[in-house]
Amino acid sequence: MGRLPGLSRRARYCVAEGERPLPLAHHKGLFHRFARRFFPLPADIDLRSVSDGERIGRFTAYHTPGHNPGHMVYIHDAGAAFLGDLVWENDGELTTPFWGDSYDMRRLRESVKKLARDSSSFDLICTGHGAPFTEDGHDKLQELADQL
């Protein structure tokens, strides 16, 4: 959310908006709606909805709710997975975000398991927080899924 306005000026395809507004009754929804007032998206940004399984160039999009209701990850055909905040890297291990930074921990765990089960294989993992994994990425995600 914080870097999107700057990135949008260089990107050809941006995804930023879900179909439903963020819930005010949830601590993260209230924060995100408040923050949007101070960090608005540019008026000329090209917003597009993306669906689970949709192909965007050589990427496949996967809907992975939990961290937030509309969270998406993108896996490139060449074996690179951009997992955003579905998982974090911590001391060389994959972990899920903590409850205070997620909308729904049950759905987040389900999303990790579903992605490990349904996605194509990948070596590289880029997370929203932490260092990337450069090999055996799918195996590392499966190990985390097995622990949940």
PDB file of C-alpha atoms in Angstrom:
ATOM      1  CA  MET A   1       0.000   0.000   0.000  1.00  0.00           C
ATOM      2  CA  GLY A   2       2.689   2.505   0.948  1.00  0.00           C
ATOM      3  CA  ARG A   3       4.868   2.046  -2.136  1.00  0.00           C
ATOM      4  CA  LEU A   4       2.106   1.691  -4.714  1.00  0.00           C
ATOM      5  CA  PRO A   5       1.804   5.375  -5.690  1.00  0.00           C
ATOM      6  CA  GLY A   6       5.497   5.538  -6.626  1.00  0.00           C
ATOM      7  CA  LEU A   7       5.517   2.179  -8.370  1.00  0.00           C
ATOM      8  CA  SER A   8       2.370   2.946 -10.327  1.00  0.00           C
ATOM      9  CA  ARG A   9       4.111   5.614 -12.355  1.00  0.00           C
ATOM     10  CA  ARG A  10       6.499   3.015 -13.791  1.00  0.00           C
ATOM     11  CA  ALA A  11       4.281  -0.076 -13.954  1.00  0.00           C
ATOM     12  CA  ARG A  12       2.087  -1.048 -16.851  1.00  0.00           C
ATOM     13  CA  TYR A  13      -0.313  -3.159 -14.756  1.00  0.00           C
ATOM     14  CA  CYS A  14      -1.262  -2.370 -11.169  1.00  0.00           C
ATOM     15  CA  VAL A  15      -3.572  -4.205  -8.808  1.00  0.00           C
ATOM     16  CA  ALA A  16      -4.660  -2.311  -5.744  1.00  0.00           C
ATOM     17  CA  GLU A  17      -8.363  -2.513  -5.102  1.00  0.00           C
ATOM     18  CA  GLY A  18     -10.647  -5.338  -4.033  1.00  0.00           C
ATOM     19  CA  GLU A  19     -14.335  -5.561  -4.766  1.00  0.00           C
ATOM     20  CA  ARG A  20     -15.400  -4.726  -1.199  1.00  0.00           C
ATOM     21  CA  PRO A  21     -14.249  -1.921   1.088  1.00  0.00           C
ATOM     22  CA  LEU A  22     -12.082  -2.895   4.024  1.00  0.00           C
ATOM     23  CA  PRO A  23     -14.179  -3.575   7.133  1.00  0.00           C
ATOM     24  CA  LEU A  24     -14.225  -0.779   9.698  1.00  0.00           C
ATOM     25  CA  ALA A  25     -14.913  -3.232  12.517  1.00  0.00           C
ATOM     26  CA  HIS A  26     -11.486  -4.844  12.109  1.00  0.00           C
ATOM     27  CA  HIS A  27      -8.345  -3.126  13.423  1.00  0.00           C
ATOM     28  CA  LYS A  28      -6.557  -3.409  10.081  1.00  0.00           C
ATOM     29  CA  GLY A  29      -9.559  -2.213   8.077  1.00  0.00           C
ATOM     30  CA  LEU A  30      -9.856   0.900  10.188  1.00  0.00           C
ATOM     31  CA  PHE A  31      -6.114   1.572   9.893  1.00  0.00           C
ATOM     32  CA  HIS A  32      -6.074   1.067   6.116  1.00  0.00           C
ATOM     33  CA  ARG A  33      -9.058   3.326   5.523  1.00  0.00           C
ATOM     34  CA  PHE A  34      -7.469   5.998   7.733  1.00  0.00           C
ATOM     35  CA  ALA A  35      -4.078   5.673   5.993  1.00  0.00           C
ATOM     36  CA  ARG A  36      -5.693   5.929   2.546  1.00  0.00           C
ATOM     37  CA  ARG A  37      -6.727   9.498   3.401  1.00  0.00           C
ATOM     38  CA  PHE A  38      -3.070  10.464   3.918  1.00  0.00           C
ATOM     39  CA  PHE A  39      -1.595   8.315   1.137  1.00  0.00           C
ATOM     40  CA  PRO A  40      -4.171   8.465  -1.652  1.00  0.00           C
ATOM     41  CA  LEU A  41      -3.684   6.633  -4.907  1.00  0.00           C
ATOM     42  CA  PRO A  42      -2.980   8.877  -7.908  1.00  0.00           C
ATOM     43  CA  ALA A  43      -6.114   9.752  -9.872  1.00  0.00           C
ATOM     44  CA  ASP A  44      -4.587   8.414 -13.088  1.00  0.00           C
ATOM     45  CA  ILE A  45      -3.606   4.988 -11.716  1.00  0.00           C
ATOM     46  CA  ASP A  46      -4.748   2.045 -13.816  1.00  0.00           C
ATOM     47  CA  LEU A  47      -6.630  -0.167 -11.331  1.00  0.00           C
ATOM     48  CA  ARG A  48      -7.739  -3.595 -12.466  1.00  0.00           C
ATOM     49  CA  SER A  49      -9.286  -6.477 -10.597  1.00  0.00           C
ATOM     50  CA  VAL A  50      -7.450  -9.770 -10.860  1.00  0.00           C
ATOM     51  CA  SER A  51      -9.071 -13.152 -10.317  1.00  0.00           C
ATOM     52  CA  ASP A  52      -7.671 -16.338  -8.830  1.00  0.00           C
ATOM     53  CA  GLY A  53      -5.956 -18.315 -11.576  1.00  0.00           C
ATOM     54  CA  GLU A  54      -5.828 -15.390 -14.012  1.00  0.00           C
ATOM     55  CA  ARG A  55      -2.823 -15.195 -16.298  1.00  0.00           C
ATOM     56  CA  ILE A  56      -0.999 -11.869 -16.608  1.00  0.00           C
ATOM     57  CA  GLY A  57       1.767 -12.279 -19.132  1.00  0.00           C
ATOM     58  CA  ARG A  58       3.856 -15.171 -17.802  1.00  0.00           C
ATOM     59  CA  PHE A  59       2.471 -14.828 -14.264  1.00  0.00           C
ATOM     60  CA  THR A  60      -0.376 -16.743 -12.640  1.00  0.00           C
ATOM     61  CA  ALA A  61      -2.323 -14.890  -9.952  1.00  0.00           C
ATOM     62  CA  TYR A  62      -3.518 -16.718  -6.834  1.00  0.00           C
ATOM     63  CA  HIS A  63      -6.045 -15.299  -4.372  1.00  0.00           C
ATOM     64  CA  THR A  64      -4.598 -15.876  -0.889  1.00  0.00           C
ATOM     65  CA  PRO A  65      -6.858 -14.198   1.683  1.00  0.00           C
ATOM     66  CA  GLY A  66      -5.906 -13.973   5.330  1.00  0.00           C
ATOM     67  CA  HIS A  67      -3.341 -11.220   5.618  1.00  0.00           C
ATOM     68  CA  ASN A  68      -6.052  -9.111   4.023  1.00  0.00           C
ATOM     69  CA  PRO A  69      -9.262 -10.138   2.242  1.00  0.00           C
ATOM     70  CA  GLY A  70      -7.997  -9.453  -1.274  1.00  0.00           C
ATOM     71  CA  HIS A  71      -4.375 -10.575  -0.932  1.00  0.00           C
ATOM     72  CA  MET A  72      -2.902 -11.987  -4.143  1.00  0.00           C
ATOM     73  CA  VAL A  73       0.383 -13.701  -4.955  1.00  0.00           C
ATOM     74  CA  TYR A  74       1.973 -14.044  -8.382  1.00  0.00           C
ATOM     75  CA  ILE A  75       4.038 -16.949  -9.667  1.00  0.00           C
ATOM     76  CA  HIS A  76       6.108 -16.559 -12.826  1.00  0.00           C
ATOM     77  CA  ASP A  77       6.503 -19.424 -15.272  1.00  0.00           C
ATOM     78  CA  ALA A  78      10.298 -19.236 -14.846  1.00  0.00           C
ATOM     79  CA  GLY A  79       9.974 -20.356 -11.207  1.00  0.00           C
ATOM     80  CA  ALA A  80       9.764 -17.127  -9.207  1.00  0.00           C
ATOM     81  CA  ALA A  81       7.036 -16.641  -6.594  1.00  0.00           C
ATOM     82  CA  PHE A  82       6.114 -13.167  -5.367  1.00  0.00           C
ATOM     83  CA  LEU A  83       4.268 -14.007  -2.163  1.00  0.00           C
ATOM     84  CA  GLY A  84       3.831 -10.552  -0.655  1.00  0.00           C
ATOM     85  CA  ASP A  85       2.580 -10.837   2.925  1.00  0.00           C
ATOM     86  CA  LEU A  86       1.225 -14.375   2.671  1.00  0.00           C
ATOM     87  CA  VAL A  87       4.457 -15.461   4.369  1.00  0.00           C
ATOM     88  CA  TRP A  88       7.468 -13.711   5.834  1.00  0.00           C
ATOM     89  CA  GLU A  89      11.113 -14.707   6.035  1.00  0.00           C
ATOM     90  CA  ASN A  90      12.498 -14.820   9.573  1.00  0.00           C
ATOM     91  CA  ASP A  91      16.031 -16.092  10.302  1.00  0.00           C
ATOM     92  CA  GLY A  92      16.110 -18.190   7.145  1.00  0.00           C
ATOM     93  CA  GLU A  93      12.682 -19.747   7.673  1.00  0.00           C
ATOM     94  CA  LEU A  94       9.238 -19.041   6.280  1.00  0.00           C
ATOM     95  CA  THR A  95       6.588 -18.008   8.771  1.00  0.00           C
ATOM     96  CA  THR A  96       3.099 -16.578   8.608  1.00  0.00           C
ATOM     97  CA  PRO A  97       2.468 -12.984   9.687  1.00  0.00           C
ATOM     98  CA  PHE A  98       1.352 -12.618  13.305  1.00  0.00           C
ATOM     99  CA  TRP A  99      -2.341 -12.191  14.197  1.00  0.00           C
ATOM    100  CA  GLY A 100      -2.078  -8.429  14.742  1.00  0.00           C
ATOM    101  CA  ASP A 101      -0.977  -7.939  11.149  1.00  0.00           C
ATOM    102  CA  SER A 102      -3.579 -10.198   9.555  1.00  0.00           C
ATOM    103  CA  TYR A 103      -7.312 -10.063   9.047  1.00  0.00           C
ATOM    104  CA  ASP A 104      -7.989 -13.771   9.485  1.00  0.00           C
ATOM    105  CA  MET A 105      -5.353 -16.260  10.649  1.00  0.00           C
ATOM    106  CA  ARG A 106      -7.490 -19.300   9.806  1.00  0.00           C
ATOM    107  CA  ARG A 107      -7.898 -18.148   6.198  1.00  0.00           C
ATOM    108  CA  LEU A 108      -4.208 -17.234   6.029  1.00  0.00           C
ATOM    109  CA  ARG A 109      -3.188 -20.770   7.054  1.00  0.00           C
ATOM    110  CA  GLU A 110      -5.672 -22.206   4.536  1.00  0.00           C
ATOM    111  CA  SER A 111      -4.179 -19.977   1.826  1.00  0.00           C
ATOM    112  CA  VAL A 112      -0.645 -21.209   2.556  1.00  0.00           C
ATOM    113  CA  LYS A 113      -1.813 -24.834   2.345  1.00  0.00           C
ATOM    114  CA  LYS A 114      -3.837 -24.228  -0.824  1.00  0.00           C
ATOM    115  CA  LEU A 115      -0.964 -22.444  -2.579  1.00  0.00           C
ATOM    116  CA  ALA A 116       1.503 -25.199  -1.644  1.00  0.00           C
ATOM    117  CA  ARG A 117      -0.948 -27.790  -2.973  1.00  0.00           C
ATOM    118  CA  ASP A 118      -2.179 -26.052  -6.143  1.00  0.00           C
ATOM    119  CA  SER A 119       0.661 -23.905  -7.473  1.00  0.00           C
ATOM    120  CA  SER A 120       3.291 -24.831  -9.989  1.00  0.00           C
ATOM    121  CA  SER A 121       6.803 -25.453  -8.713  1.00  0.00           C
ATOM    122  CA  PHE A 122       9.124 -22.520  -8.052  1.00  0.00           C
ATOM    123  CA  ASP A 123      12.631 -22.008  -6.707  1.00  0.00           C
ATOM    124  CA  LEU A 124      12.699 -18.293  -5.897  1.00  0.00           C
ATOM    125  CA  ILE A 125      10.505 -16.814  -3.150  1.00  0.00           C
ATOM    126  CA  CYS A 126      10.222 -13.067  -2.673  1.00  0.00           C
ATOM    127  CA  THR A 127       8.245 -12.068   0.407  1.00  0.00           C
ATOM    128  CA  GLY A 128       7.011  -8.682   1.537  1.00  0.00           C
ATOM    129  CA  HIS A 129       9.263  -8.903   4.608  1.00  0.00           C
ATOM    130  CA  GLY A 130      12.645 -10.568   4.883  1.00  0.00           C
ATOM    131  CA  ALA A 131      15.283 -11.937   2.570  1.00  0.00           C
ATOM    132  CA  PRO A 132      14.403 -13.885  -0.580  1.00  0.00           C
ATOM    133  CA  PHE A 133      14.875 -17.630  -0.907  1.00  0.00           C
ATOM    134  CA  THR A 134      16.821 -18.482  -4.058  1.00  0.00           C
ATOM    135  CA  GLU A 135      16.330 -22.248  -4.239  1.00  0.00           C
ATOM    136  CA  ASP A 136      13.782 -24.915  -3.296  1.00  0.00           C
ATOM    137  CA  GLY A 137      11.100 -22.301  -2.681  1.00  0.00           C
ATOM    138  CA  HIS A 138       8.127 -24.579  -3.264  1.00  0.00           C
ATOM    139  CA  ASP A 139       9.602 -27.172  -0.889  1.00  0.00           C
ATOM    140  CA  LYS A 140      10.018 -24.495   1.789  1.00  0.00           C
ATOM    141  CA  LEU A 141       6.399 -23.395   1.351  1.00  0.00           C
ATOM    142  CA  GLN A 142       5.254 -27.028   1.578  1.00  0.00           C
ATOM    143  CA  GLU A 143       7.250 -27.486   4.802  1.00  0.00           C
ATOM    144  CA  LEU A 144       5.467 -24.493   6.320  1.00  0.00           C
ATOM    145  CA  ALA A 145       2.089 -25.755   5.099  1.00  0.00           C
ATOM    146  CA  ASP A 146       2.747 -29.138   6.719  1.00  0.00           C
ATOM    147  CA  GLN A 147       3.401 -27.405  10.072  1.00  0.00           C
ATOM    148  CA  LEU A 148       0.148 -25.429  10.029  1.00  0.00           C
TER     149      LEU A 148
END
